[in-house]
Coordinates of C-alpha atoms in Angstrom, one line a residue:
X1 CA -124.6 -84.4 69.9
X2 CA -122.0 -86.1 72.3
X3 CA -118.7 -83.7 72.8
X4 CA -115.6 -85.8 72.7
X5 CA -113.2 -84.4 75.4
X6 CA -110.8 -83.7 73.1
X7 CA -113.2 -81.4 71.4
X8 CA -113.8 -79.7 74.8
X9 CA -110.1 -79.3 75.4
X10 CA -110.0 -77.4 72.6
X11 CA -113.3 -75.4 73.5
X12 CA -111.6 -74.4 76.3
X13 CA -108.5 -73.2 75.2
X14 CA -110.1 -71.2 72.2
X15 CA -111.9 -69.0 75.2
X16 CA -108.7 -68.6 76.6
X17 CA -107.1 -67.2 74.1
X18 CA -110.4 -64.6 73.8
X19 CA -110.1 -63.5 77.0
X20 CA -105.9 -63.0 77.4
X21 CA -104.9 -62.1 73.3
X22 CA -100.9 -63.1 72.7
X23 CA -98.7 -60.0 73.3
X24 CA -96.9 -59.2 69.9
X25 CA -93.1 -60.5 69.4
X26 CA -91.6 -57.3 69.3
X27 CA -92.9 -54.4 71.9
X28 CA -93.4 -51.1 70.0
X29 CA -90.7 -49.7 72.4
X30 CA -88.6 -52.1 71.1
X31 CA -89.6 -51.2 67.4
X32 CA -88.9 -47.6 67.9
X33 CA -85.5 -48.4 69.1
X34 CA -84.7 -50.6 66.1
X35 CA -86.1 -47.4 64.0
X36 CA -83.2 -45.1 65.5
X37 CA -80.4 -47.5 64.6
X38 CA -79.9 -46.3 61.1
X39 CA -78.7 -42.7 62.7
X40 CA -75.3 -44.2 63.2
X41 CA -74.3 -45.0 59.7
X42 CA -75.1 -41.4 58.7
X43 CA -72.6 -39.7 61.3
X44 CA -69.7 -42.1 59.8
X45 CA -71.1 -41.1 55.9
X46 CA -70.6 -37.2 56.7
X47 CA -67.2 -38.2 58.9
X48 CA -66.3 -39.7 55.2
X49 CA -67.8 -36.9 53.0
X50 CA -65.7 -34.4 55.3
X51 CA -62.3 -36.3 54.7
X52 CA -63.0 -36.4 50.6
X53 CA -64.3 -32.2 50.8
X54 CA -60.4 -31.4 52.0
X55 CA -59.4 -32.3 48.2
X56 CA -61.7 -29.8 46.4
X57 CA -61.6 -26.5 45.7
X58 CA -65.0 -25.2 47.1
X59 CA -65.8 -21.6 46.7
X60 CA -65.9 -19.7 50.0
X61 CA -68.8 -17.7 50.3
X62 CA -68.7 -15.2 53.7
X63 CA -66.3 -17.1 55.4
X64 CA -63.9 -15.4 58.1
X65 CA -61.0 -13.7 57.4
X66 CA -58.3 -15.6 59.9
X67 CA -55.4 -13.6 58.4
X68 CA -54.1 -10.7 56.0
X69 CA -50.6 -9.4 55.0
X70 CA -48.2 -8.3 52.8
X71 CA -46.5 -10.9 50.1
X72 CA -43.3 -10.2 48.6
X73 CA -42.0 -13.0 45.6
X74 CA -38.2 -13.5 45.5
X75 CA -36.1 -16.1 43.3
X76 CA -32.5 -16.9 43.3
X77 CA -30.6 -17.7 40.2
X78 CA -29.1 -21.3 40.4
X79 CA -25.3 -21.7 42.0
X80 CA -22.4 -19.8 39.9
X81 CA -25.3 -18.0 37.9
X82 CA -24.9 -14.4 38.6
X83 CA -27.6 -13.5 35.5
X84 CA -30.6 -15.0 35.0
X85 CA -31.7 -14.9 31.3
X86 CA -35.1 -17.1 31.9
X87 CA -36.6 -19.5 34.4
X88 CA -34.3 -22.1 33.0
X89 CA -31.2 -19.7 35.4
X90 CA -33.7 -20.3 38.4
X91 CA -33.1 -22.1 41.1
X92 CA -35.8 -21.4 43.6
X93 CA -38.6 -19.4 43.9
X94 CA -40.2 -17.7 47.3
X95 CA -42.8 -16.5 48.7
X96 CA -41.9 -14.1 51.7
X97 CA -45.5 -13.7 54.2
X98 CA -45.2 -10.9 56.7
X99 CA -48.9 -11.2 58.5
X100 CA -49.9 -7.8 59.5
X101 CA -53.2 -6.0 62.1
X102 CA -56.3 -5.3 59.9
X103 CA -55.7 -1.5 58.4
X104 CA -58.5 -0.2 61.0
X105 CA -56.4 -0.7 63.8
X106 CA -53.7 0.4 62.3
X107 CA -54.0 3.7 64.6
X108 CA -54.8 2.2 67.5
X109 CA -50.9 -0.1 66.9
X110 CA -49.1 3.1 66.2
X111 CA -50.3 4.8 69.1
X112 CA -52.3 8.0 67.4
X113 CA -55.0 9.4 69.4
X114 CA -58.4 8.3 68.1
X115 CA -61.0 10.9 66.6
X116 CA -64.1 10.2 67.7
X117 CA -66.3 10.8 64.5
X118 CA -63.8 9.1 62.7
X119 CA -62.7 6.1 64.7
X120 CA -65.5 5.1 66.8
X121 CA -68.5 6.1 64.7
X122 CA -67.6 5.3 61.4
X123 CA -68.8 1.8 60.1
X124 CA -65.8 0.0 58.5
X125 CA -66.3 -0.4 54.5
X126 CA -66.8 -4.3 53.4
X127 CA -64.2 -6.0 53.1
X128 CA -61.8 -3.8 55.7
X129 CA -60.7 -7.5 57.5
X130 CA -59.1 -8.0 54.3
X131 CA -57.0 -4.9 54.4
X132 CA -53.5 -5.3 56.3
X133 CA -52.3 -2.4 57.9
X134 CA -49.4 -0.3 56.4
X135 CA -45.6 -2.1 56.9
X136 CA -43.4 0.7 58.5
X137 CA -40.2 1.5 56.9
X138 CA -37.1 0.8 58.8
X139 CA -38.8 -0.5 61.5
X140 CA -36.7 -2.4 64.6
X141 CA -39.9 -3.5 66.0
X142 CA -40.5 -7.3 66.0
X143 CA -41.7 -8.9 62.9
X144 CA -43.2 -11.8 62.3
X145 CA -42.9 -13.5 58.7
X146 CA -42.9 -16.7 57.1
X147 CA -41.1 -17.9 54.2
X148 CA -42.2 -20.6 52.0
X149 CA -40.7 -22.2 48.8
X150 CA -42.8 -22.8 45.9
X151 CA -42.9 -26.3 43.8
X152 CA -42.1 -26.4 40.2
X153 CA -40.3 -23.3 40.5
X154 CA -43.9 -21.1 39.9
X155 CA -47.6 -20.7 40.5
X156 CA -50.1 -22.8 40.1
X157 CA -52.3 -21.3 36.8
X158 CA -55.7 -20.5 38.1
X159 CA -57.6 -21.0 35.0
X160 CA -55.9 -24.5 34.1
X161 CA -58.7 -27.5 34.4
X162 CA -61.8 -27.4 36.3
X163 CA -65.5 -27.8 34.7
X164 CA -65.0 -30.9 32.7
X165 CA -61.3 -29.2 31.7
X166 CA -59.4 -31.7 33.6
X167 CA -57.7 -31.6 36.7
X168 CA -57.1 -28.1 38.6
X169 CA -53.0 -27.2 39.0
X170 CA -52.2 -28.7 41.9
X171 CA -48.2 -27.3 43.4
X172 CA -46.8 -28.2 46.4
X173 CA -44.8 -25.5 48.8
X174 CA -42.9 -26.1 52.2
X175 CA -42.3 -23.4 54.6
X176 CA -38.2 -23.3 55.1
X177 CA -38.2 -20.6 57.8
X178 CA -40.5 -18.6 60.6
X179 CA -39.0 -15.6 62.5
X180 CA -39.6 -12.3 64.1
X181 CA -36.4 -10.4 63.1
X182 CA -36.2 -9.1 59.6
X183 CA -32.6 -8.0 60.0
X184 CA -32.0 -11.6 59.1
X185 CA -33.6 -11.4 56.0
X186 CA -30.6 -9.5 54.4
X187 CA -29.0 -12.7 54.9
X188 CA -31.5 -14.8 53.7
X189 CA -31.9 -13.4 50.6
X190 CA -28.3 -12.3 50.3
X191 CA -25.1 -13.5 48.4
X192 CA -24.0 -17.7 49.9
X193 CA -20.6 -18.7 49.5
X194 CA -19.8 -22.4 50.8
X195 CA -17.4 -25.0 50.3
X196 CA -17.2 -28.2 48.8
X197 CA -14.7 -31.4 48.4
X198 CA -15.4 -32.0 44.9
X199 CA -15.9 -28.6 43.7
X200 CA -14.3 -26.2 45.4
X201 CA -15.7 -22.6 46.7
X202 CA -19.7 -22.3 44.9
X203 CA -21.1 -18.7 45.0
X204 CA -24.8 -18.2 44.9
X205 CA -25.9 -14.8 44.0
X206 CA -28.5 -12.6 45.7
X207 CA -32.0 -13.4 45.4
X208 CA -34.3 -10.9 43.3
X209 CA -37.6 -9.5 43.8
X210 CA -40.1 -10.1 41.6
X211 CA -43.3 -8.8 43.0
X212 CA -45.0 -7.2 46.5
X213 CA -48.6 -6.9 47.4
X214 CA -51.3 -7.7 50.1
X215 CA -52.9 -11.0 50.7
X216 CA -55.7 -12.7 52.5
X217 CA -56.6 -15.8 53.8
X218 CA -60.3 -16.6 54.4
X219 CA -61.6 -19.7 55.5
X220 CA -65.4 -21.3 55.8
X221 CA -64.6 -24.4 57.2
X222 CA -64.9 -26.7 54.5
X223 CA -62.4 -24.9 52.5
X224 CA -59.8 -22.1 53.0
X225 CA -58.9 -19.8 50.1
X226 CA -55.7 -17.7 49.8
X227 CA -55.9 -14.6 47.7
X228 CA -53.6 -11.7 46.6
X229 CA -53.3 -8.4 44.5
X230 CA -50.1 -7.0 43.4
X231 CA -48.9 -3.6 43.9
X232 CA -45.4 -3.4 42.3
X233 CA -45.2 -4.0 39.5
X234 CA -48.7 -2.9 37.8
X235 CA -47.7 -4.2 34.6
X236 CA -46.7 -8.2 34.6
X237 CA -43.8 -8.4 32.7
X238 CA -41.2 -11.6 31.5
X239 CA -40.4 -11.9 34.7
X240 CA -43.9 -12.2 36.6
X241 CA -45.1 -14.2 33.6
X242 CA -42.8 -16.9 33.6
X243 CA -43.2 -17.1 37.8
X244 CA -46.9 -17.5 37.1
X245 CA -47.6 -14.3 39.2
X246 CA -50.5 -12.7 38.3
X247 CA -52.1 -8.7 38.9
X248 CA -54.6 -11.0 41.7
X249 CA -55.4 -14.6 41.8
X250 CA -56.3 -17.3 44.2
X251 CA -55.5 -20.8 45.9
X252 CA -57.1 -23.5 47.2
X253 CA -54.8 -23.8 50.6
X254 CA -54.8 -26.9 52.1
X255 CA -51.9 -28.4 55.1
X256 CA -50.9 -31.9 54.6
X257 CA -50.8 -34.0 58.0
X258 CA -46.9 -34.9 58.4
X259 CA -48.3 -38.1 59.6
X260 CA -49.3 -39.4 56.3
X261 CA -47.3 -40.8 54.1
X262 CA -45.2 -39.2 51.8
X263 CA -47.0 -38.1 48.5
X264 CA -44.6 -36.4 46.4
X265 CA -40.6 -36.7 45.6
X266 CA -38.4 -35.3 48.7
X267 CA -41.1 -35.5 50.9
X268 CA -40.0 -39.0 52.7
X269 CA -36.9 -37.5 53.4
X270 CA -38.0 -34.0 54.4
X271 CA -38.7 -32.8 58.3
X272 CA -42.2 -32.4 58.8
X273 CA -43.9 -29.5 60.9
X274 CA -43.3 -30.6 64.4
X275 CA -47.2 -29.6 65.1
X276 CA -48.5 -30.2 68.8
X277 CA -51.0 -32.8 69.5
X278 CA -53.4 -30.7 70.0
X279 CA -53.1 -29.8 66.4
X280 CA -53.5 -33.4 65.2
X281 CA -56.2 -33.5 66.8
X282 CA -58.2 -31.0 66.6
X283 CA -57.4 -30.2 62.8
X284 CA -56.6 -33.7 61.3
X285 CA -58.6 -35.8 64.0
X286 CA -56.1 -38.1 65.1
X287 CA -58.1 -41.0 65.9
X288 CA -61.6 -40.0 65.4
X289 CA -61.7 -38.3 61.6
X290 CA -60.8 -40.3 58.5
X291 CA -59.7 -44.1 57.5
X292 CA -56.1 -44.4 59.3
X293 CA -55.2 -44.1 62.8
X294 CA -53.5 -40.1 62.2
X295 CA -56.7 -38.8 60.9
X296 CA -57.1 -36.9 57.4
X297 CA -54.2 -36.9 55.1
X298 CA -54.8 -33.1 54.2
X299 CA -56.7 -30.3 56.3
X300 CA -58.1 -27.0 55.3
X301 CA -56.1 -23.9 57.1
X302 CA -58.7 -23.1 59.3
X303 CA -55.9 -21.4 61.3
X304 CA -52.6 -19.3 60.5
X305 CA -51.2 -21.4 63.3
X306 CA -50.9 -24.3 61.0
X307 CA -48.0 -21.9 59.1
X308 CA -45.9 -20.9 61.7
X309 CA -44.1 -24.3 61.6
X310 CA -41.0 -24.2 59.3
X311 CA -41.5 -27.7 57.8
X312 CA -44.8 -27.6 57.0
X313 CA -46.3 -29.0 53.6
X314 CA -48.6 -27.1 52.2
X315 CA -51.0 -27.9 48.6
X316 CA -51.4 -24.8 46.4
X317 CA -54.6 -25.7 44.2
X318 CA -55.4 -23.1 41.5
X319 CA -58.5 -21.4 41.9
X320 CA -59.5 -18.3 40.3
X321 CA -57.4 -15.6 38.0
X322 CA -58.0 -11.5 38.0
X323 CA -59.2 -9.3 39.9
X324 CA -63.3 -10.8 39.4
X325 CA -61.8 -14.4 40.5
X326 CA -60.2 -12.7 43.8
X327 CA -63.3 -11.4 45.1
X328 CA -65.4 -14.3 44.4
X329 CA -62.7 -16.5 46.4
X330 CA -62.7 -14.1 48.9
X331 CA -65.8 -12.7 49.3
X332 CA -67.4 -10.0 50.8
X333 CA -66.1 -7.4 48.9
X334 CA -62.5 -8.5 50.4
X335 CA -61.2 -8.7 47.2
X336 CA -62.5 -5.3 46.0
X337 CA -60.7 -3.6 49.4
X338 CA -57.7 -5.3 48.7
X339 CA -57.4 -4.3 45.0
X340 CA -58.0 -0.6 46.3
X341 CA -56.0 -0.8 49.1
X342 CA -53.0 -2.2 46.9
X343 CA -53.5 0.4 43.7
X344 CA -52.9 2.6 46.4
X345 CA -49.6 1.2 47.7
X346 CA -48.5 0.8 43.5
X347 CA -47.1 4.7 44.7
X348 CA -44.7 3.5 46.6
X349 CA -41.1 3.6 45.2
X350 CA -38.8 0.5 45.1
X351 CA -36.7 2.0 47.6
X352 CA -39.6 1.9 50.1
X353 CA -40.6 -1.3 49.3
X354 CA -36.7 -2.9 50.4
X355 CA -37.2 -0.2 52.9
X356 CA -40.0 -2.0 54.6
X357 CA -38.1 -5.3 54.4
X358 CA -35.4 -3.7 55.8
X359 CA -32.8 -4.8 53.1
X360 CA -30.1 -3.2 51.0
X361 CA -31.7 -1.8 47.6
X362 CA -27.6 -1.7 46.3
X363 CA -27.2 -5.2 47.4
X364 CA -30.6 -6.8 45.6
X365 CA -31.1 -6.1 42.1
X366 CA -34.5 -4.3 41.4
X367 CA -34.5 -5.2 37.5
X368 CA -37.2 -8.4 37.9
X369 CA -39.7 -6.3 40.4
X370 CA -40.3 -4.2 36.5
X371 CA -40.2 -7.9 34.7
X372 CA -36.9 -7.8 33.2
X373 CA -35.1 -10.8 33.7
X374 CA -31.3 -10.0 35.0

């Protein structure tokens, strides 16, 4: 049989081929690196998930304890009210923070010698980081408190919404002042007398006290929960009632970024916390967390530095009611110590509790503090 030479061309090439097989069009290296590529997108879905978790109220479970105090509530009837027959005669309401040492080193602050067996040996009950230390009485020793004003002239209700109930109570609150002396709280709180042009002198009357207690603030991370039990009165009455202030309840605390854009009325106009840029950073991720250059609109208060900035905005979101809802915000048992450490305080008398404040009890009415309204 005669072989053309095309045919042997092709003979030839064919053994070629045998002898030195094609190398594949993409190299296994290269296939694995293609493989890895999908990591990327994940980072930028939990970057996402992390900005949406800032809006829900997740449960802490463990969590740290980044700070624990004692909470007074005040209210001040509106201008040329001197009584105030219902909320309607209210013109703001406050919350008064005075962040105080764990109560295990309370002897250690006041300068008590230590017992061995007692102090250094004992194993501290659960719960104790939730337990502020006792608030002398007329005290010149430095201070420091915050005082915040609370939206809607209330508290959020912790058992509104939630679990296919609709939307969770939601109040904003704005810290108006930050100090270390509490000499100037008799003026805070005290009687205001100012002028105007179109209606002459206006008095304001004294504010009144409508509850004290201990609170906690306990953070996971993901979400930061603020709790608190009341020790005077231990009966709500009208008073605590209509102010939404319960025996113990619980928030949802979130910090807006003063960055973002105004979300509520007043708020545009309003001074923002004048935070550090290390605070935008590190807590709202300017630049590197969320869908707009100043990072997340809202934050959880993962620290009590975020407070101590008169201007900030904070986002109240009900949680959990009573004394069972504290401790399961709180957890740990820190809701239990607190409701023992505070049932234990209810023995103080009013005068010690304006003691501790350092205010005049003849110049503040103590009527609300037993839920009568006045």
């Amino acid at each position: 049989m005669t072989t053309t030479r095309k045919q042997a061309a092709e003979a030839e090439k064919e053994k070629e081929s045998a002898e030195n097989p094609a190398q594949p069009e993409s190299p296994p290296a290269k296939r694995k690196a293609k493989a890895s590529l999908p990591k990327e997108p994940k980072k930028k879905a939990a970057r996402v998930k992390k900005d949406e978790d800032t809006s829900k109220p997740d449960p802490s479970h463990g969590g740290t304890t980044i700070e624990r105090g004692h909470i007074y509530f005040f209210f001040r009837p509106r201008v040329e009210h001197d009584k105030v027959h219902s909320i309607d005669d209210v013109r703001n309401f406050q919350m008064l923070l005075l962040p105080r040492p764990p109560s295990f080193a309370s002897d250690k602050d006041s300068g008590e010698p230590k017992h061995e067996e007692t102090d250094e040996m004992k194993v501290l009950k659960p719960g104790a980081d939730a337990v502020p230390s006792r608030q002398p009485l007329d005290s010149t020793k430095k201070q420091p408190y915050r005082l915040v004003i609370i939206g809607k002239k209330k508290l959020p209700d912790p058992e509104h919404g939630g679990a296919g109930k609709g939307r969770k109570d939601t109040f904003w609150a704005t810290v108006t002042k930050v100090g270390e002396d509490l000499s100037a709280l008799q003026q805070t709180f005290g009687e205001k007398t100012s002028e105007t042009k179109t209606r002459g002198t206006r008095h304001e009357a004294s504010a009144r006290l409508a509850g004290r207690g201990g609170y906690a603030i306990v953070t996971n991370g993901s979400s930061t929960h603020f709790g608190y039990h009341i020790s005077h009165p231990t009966e709500m009455g009208e008073v605590q009632q209509d102010l939404g202030i319960e025996i113990a309840s619980s928030f949802v605390l979130q910090v807006k970024n003063p960055l973002a854009p105004a979300m509520a009325p007043g708020q545009s106009s309003a001074r923002g916390a004048q935070y550090p840029e290390s605070i935008f950073k590190s807590v709202f991720g300017r630049g590197s967390k969320g869908r707009e250059s100043y990072g997340l609109r809202f934050a959880p208060c993962q620290t009590p530095e975020l407070l101590d900035y008169e201007g900030a905005q904070l986002l109240l979101i009900g949680a959990r009611g009573g004394e069972e809802g504290l401790e399961t915000s709180l957890g740990d048992h820190r809701g239990e110590a607190l409701k023992e450490n505070e049932d234990e305080e209810s023995d103080e008398s009013i005068d010690d509790v304006f003691r501790e404040l350092g205010l005049d009890k003849e110049v503040f009415a103590s009527e609300p503090i037993k839920g009568e309204w006045i």
